[in-house]
C-alpha positions as CSV (number, residue, x, y, z in Angstrom):
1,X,2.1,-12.0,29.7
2,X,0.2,-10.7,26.8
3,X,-3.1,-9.6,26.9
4,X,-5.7,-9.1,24.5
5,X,-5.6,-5.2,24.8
6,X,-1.8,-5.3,24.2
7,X,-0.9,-3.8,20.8
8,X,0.0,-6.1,17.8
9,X,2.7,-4.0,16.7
10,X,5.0,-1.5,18.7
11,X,6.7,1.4,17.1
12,X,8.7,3.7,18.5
13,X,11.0,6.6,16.8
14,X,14.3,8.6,17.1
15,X,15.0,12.4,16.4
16,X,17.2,11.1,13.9
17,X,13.7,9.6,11.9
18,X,14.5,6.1,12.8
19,X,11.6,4.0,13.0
20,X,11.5,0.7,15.2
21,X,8.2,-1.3,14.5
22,X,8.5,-4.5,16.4
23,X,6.1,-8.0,15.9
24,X,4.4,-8.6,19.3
25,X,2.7,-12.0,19.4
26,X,5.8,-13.5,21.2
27,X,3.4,-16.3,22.3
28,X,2.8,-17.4,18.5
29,X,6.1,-16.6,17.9
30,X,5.2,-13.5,15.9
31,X,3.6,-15.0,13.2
32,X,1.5,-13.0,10.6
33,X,-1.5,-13.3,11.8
34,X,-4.6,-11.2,9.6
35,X,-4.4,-8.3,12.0
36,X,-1.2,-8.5,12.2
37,X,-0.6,-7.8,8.4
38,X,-3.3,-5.1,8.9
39,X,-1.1,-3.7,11.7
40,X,2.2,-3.5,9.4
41,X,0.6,-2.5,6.3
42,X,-1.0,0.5,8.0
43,X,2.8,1.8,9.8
44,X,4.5,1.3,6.5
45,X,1.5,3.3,4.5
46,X,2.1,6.1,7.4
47,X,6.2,6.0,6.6
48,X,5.3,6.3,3.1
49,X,3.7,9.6,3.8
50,X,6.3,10.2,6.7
51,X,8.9,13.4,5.3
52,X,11.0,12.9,8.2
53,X,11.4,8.9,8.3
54,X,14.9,7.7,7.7
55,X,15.4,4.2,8.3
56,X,13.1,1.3,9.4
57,X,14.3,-1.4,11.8
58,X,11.5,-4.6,11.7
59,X,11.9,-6.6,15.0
60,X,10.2,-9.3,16.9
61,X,9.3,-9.8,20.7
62,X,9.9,-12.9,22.6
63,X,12.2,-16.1,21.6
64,X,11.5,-15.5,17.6
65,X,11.9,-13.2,14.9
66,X,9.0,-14.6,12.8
67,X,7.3,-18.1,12.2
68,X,5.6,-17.2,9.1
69,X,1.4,-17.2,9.0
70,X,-0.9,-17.6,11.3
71,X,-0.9,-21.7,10.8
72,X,-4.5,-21.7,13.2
73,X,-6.1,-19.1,11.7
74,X,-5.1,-20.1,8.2
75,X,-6.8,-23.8,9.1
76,X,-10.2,-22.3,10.6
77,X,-12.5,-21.6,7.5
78,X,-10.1,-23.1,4.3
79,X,-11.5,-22.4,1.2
80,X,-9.5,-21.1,-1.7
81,X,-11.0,-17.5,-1.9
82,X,-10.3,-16.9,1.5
83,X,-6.8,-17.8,0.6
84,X,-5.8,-15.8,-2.3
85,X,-7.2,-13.0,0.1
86,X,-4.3,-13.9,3.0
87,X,-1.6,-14.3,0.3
88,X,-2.5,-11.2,-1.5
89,X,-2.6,-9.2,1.8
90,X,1.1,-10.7,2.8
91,X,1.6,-9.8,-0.8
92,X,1.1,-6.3,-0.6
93,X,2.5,-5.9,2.8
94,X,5.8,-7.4,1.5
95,X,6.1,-4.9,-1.4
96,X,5.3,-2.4,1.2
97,X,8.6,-2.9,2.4
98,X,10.4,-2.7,-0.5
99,X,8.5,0.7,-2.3
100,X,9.3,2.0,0.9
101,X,12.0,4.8,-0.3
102,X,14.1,4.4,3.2
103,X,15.8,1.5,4.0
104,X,14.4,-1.2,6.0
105,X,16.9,-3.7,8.3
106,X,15.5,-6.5,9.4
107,X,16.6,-7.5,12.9
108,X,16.6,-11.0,13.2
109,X,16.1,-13.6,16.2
110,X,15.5,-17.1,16.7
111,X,13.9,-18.2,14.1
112,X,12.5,-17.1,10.8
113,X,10.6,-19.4,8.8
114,X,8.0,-19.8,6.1
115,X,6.7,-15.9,5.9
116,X,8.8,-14.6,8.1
117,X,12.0,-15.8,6.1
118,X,10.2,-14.0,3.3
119,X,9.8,-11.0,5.6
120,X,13.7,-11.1,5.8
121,X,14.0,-11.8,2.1
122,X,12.1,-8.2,1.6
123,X,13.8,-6.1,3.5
124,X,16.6,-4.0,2.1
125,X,19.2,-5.4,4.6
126,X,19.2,-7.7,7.6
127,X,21.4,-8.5,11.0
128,X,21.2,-11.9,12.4
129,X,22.4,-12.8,15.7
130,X,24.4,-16.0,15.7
131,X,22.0,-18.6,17.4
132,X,19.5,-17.4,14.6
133,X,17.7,-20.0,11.8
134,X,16.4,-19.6,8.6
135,X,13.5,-21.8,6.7
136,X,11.0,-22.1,4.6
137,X,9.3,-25.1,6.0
138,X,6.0,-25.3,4.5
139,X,7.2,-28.1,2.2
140,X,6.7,-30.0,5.3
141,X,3.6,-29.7,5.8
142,X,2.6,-30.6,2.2
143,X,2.1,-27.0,1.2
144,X,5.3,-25.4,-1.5
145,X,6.6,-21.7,-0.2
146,X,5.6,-20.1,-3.5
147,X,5.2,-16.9,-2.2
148,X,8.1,-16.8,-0.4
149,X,9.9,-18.2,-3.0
150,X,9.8,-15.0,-4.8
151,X,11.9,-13.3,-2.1
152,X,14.1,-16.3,-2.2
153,X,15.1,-16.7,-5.4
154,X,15.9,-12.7,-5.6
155,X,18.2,-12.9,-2.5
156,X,20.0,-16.1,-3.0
157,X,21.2,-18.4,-5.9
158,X,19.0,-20.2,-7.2
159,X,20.1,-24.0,-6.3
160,X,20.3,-22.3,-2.7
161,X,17.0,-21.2,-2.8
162,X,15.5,-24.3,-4.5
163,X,17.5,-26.6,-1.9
164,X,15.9,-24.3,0.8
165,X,12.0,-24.8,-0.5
166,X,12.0,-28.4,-1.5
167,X,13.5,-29.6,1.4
168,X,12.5,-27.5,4.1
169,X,15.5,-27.7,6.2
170,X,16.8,-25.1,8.7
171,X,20.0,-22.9,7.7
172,X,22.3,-21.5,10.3
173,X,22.8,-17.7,10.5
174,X,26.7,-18.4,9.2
175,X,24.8,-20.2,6.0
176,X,22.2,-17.3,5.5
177,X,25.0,-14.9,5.6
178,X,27.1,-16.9,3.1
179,X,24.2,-17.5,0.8
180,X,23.1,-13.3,0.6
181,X,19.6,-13.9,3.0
182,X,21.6,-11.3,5.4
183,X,24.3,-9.2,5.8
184,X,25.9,-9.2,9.2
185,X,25.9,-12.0,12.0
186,X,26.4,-11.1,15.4
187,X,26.7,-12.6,19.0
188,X,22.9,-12.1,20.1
189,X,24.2,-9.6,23.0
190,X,25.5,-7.2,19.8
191,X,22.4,-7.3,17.9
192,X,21.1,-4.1,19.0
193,X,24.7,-2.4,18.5
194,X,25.4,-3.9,15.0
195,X,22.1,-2.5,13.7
196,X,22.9,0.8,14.9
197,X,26.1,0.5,13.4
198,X,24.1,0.4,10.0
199,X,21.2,2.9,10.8
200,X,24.3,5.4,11.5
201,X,25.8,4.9,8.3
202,X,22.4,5.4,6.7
203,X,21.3,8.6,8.2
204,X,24.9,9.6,7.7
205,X,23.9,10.0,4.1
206,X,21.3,12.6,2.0
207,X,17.9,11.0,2.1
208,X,17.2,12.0,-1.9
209,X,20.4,9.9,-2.6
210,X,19.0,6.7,-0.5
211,X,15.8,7.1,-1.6
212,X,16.0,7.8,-5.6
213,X,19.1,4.7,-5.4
214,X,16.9,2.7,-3.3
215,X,13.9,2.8,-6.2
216,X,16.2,2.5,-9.1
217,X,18.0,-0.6,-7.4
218,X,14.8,-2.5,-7.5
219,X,13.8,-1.5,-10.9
220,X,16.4,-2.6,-12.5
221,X,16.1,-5.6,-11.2
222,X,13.2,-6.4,-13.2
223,X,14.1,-5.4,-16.1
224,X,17.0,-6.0,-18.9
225,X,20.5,-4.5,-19.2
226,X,20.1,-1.8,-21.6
227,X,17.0,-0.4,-20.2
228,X,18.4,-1.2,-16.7
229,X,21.2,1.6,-17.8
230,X,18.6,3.6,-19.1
231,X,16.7,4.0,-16.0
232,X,19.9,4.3,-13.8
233,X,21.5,7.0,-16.1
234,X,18.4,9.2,-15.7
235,X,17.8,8.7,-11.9
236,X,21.6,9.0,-11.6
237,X,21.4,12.7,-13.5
238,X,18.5,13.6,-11.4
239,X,20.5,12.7,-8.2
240,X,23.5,14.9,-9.2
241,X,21.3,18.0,-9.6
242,X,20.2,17.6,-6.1
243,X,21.4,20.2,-3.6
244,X,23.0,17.6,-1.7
245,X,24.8,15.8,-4.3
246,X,26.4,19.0,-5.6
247,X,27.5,19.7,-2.5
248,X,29.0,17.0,-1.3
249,X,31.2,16.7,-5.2
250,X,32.7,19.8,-4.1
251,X,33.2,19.3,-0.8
252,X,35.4,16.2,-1.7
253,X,36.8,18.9,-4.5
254,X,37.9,21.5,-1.9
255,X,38.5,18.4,0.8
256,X,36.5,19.3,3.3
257,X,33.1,17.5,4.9
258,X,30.0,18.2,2.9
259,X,27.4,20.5,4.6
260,X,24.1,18.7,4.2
């Protein structure tokens, strides 16, 4: 059972500089409490800074991935200050994720609704195990997902997404997968080995490459086609004077394995 001195969040690392941070409020099924957003924002701040960090693998304890806020908390003092302060936190911790220059796989659960099918949304890639479900519910409880939406909408189509937030409803892992919420469904006993499968091929690769192509990815994004190819022809000559990049063009030149 968990006790009030158990840790909100558990991390735990590999020689490799993969970094496991896992949700531990199993018995609110990992929702994002205020402390709990503290808790997160202050590991991916220390990643940020972190030389050796590679990959990130976000996980939950207990039956769910993530039920989105902390619906108790959020219903104890309402006033509309107090919520732009919660939304802007999530905010921030969200984009955390995403400035992050290493890649961040969501490993996903049970269920991930409201927030925490934003939290899915925001992270570079995710694995779902089969018997996992997607929502964002708030509709249901008279209040719209707009934040989430914006995580949404830049994942799936957007009837998809739409459908999704007006309605509410519950997706299977098959449908998240089909729609672009996550990349790879497994049986729940493979979950563990299919994200290793990924974090392998990561760390297979030159950390300047992933980082600089993880930045520029989400740029252009934002922005229009021509100065999308603007950006991506400069970060993309930047890249190819790295050590690393040179190397491994001539490696494939003289056919052998690059020697980063």
């Amino acid at each position: 059972m968990l006790t009030t001195q158990d840790p909100l969040l558990l991390r735990s690392a590999d020689a490799r500089g993969v970094i496991t941070l896992t949700m531990n409020r199993p018995q609110a099924f990992n929702s994002l409490s205020e402390d709990l957003l503290e808790a997160l924002q202050t590991e991916l701040d220390l990643i940020a800074r972190d030389d050796t960090a590679r990959v990130v693998v976000l996980a939950g304890t207990g039956k769910a991935f993530c039920a989105g806020h902390d619906l108790r908390e959020m219903r104890a003092a309402p006033s509309q200050r107090y919520y732009e302060k919660l939304f802007a936190q999530c905010g921030r911790m969200m984009m955390g994720i995403q400035r992050l220059d290493v890649p961040v796989i969501a490993r996903v659960h049970g269920i991930a609704t409201a927030a925490g099918c934003q939290l899915v949304a925001m992270c570079d890639l995710a694995v779902a195990a089969r018997e996992a479900r997607f929502a964002v519910s708030g509709v249901n409880l008279g209040l719209f997902c707009s934040t989430p939406s914006v995580a949404l909408s830049r994942n799936l189509g957007r009837k998809a997404a739409f459908e999704m937030l007006v309605t509410g409803g519950f997706i299977s892992a098959d449908e998240a997968q089909a729609k672009g919420l996550v990349n790879r469904v497994v049986a729940a006993a493979e979950l563990d080995a299919e994200v290793e499968s990924l974090v392998a091929s990561i760390v297979a690769k030159p950390k300047v490459a992933i980082g600089m192509g993880k930045q520029l990815f989400y740029r252009q994004l934002e922005v229009g086609i021509e100065a999308a190819y603007a950006d991506a022809t400069e970060t993309m000559a930047c890249n190819m004077m790295d050590h690393s990049a040179l190397e491994g063009v001539q490696a494939f030149i003289e056919k052998r394995p690059p020697k980063w």
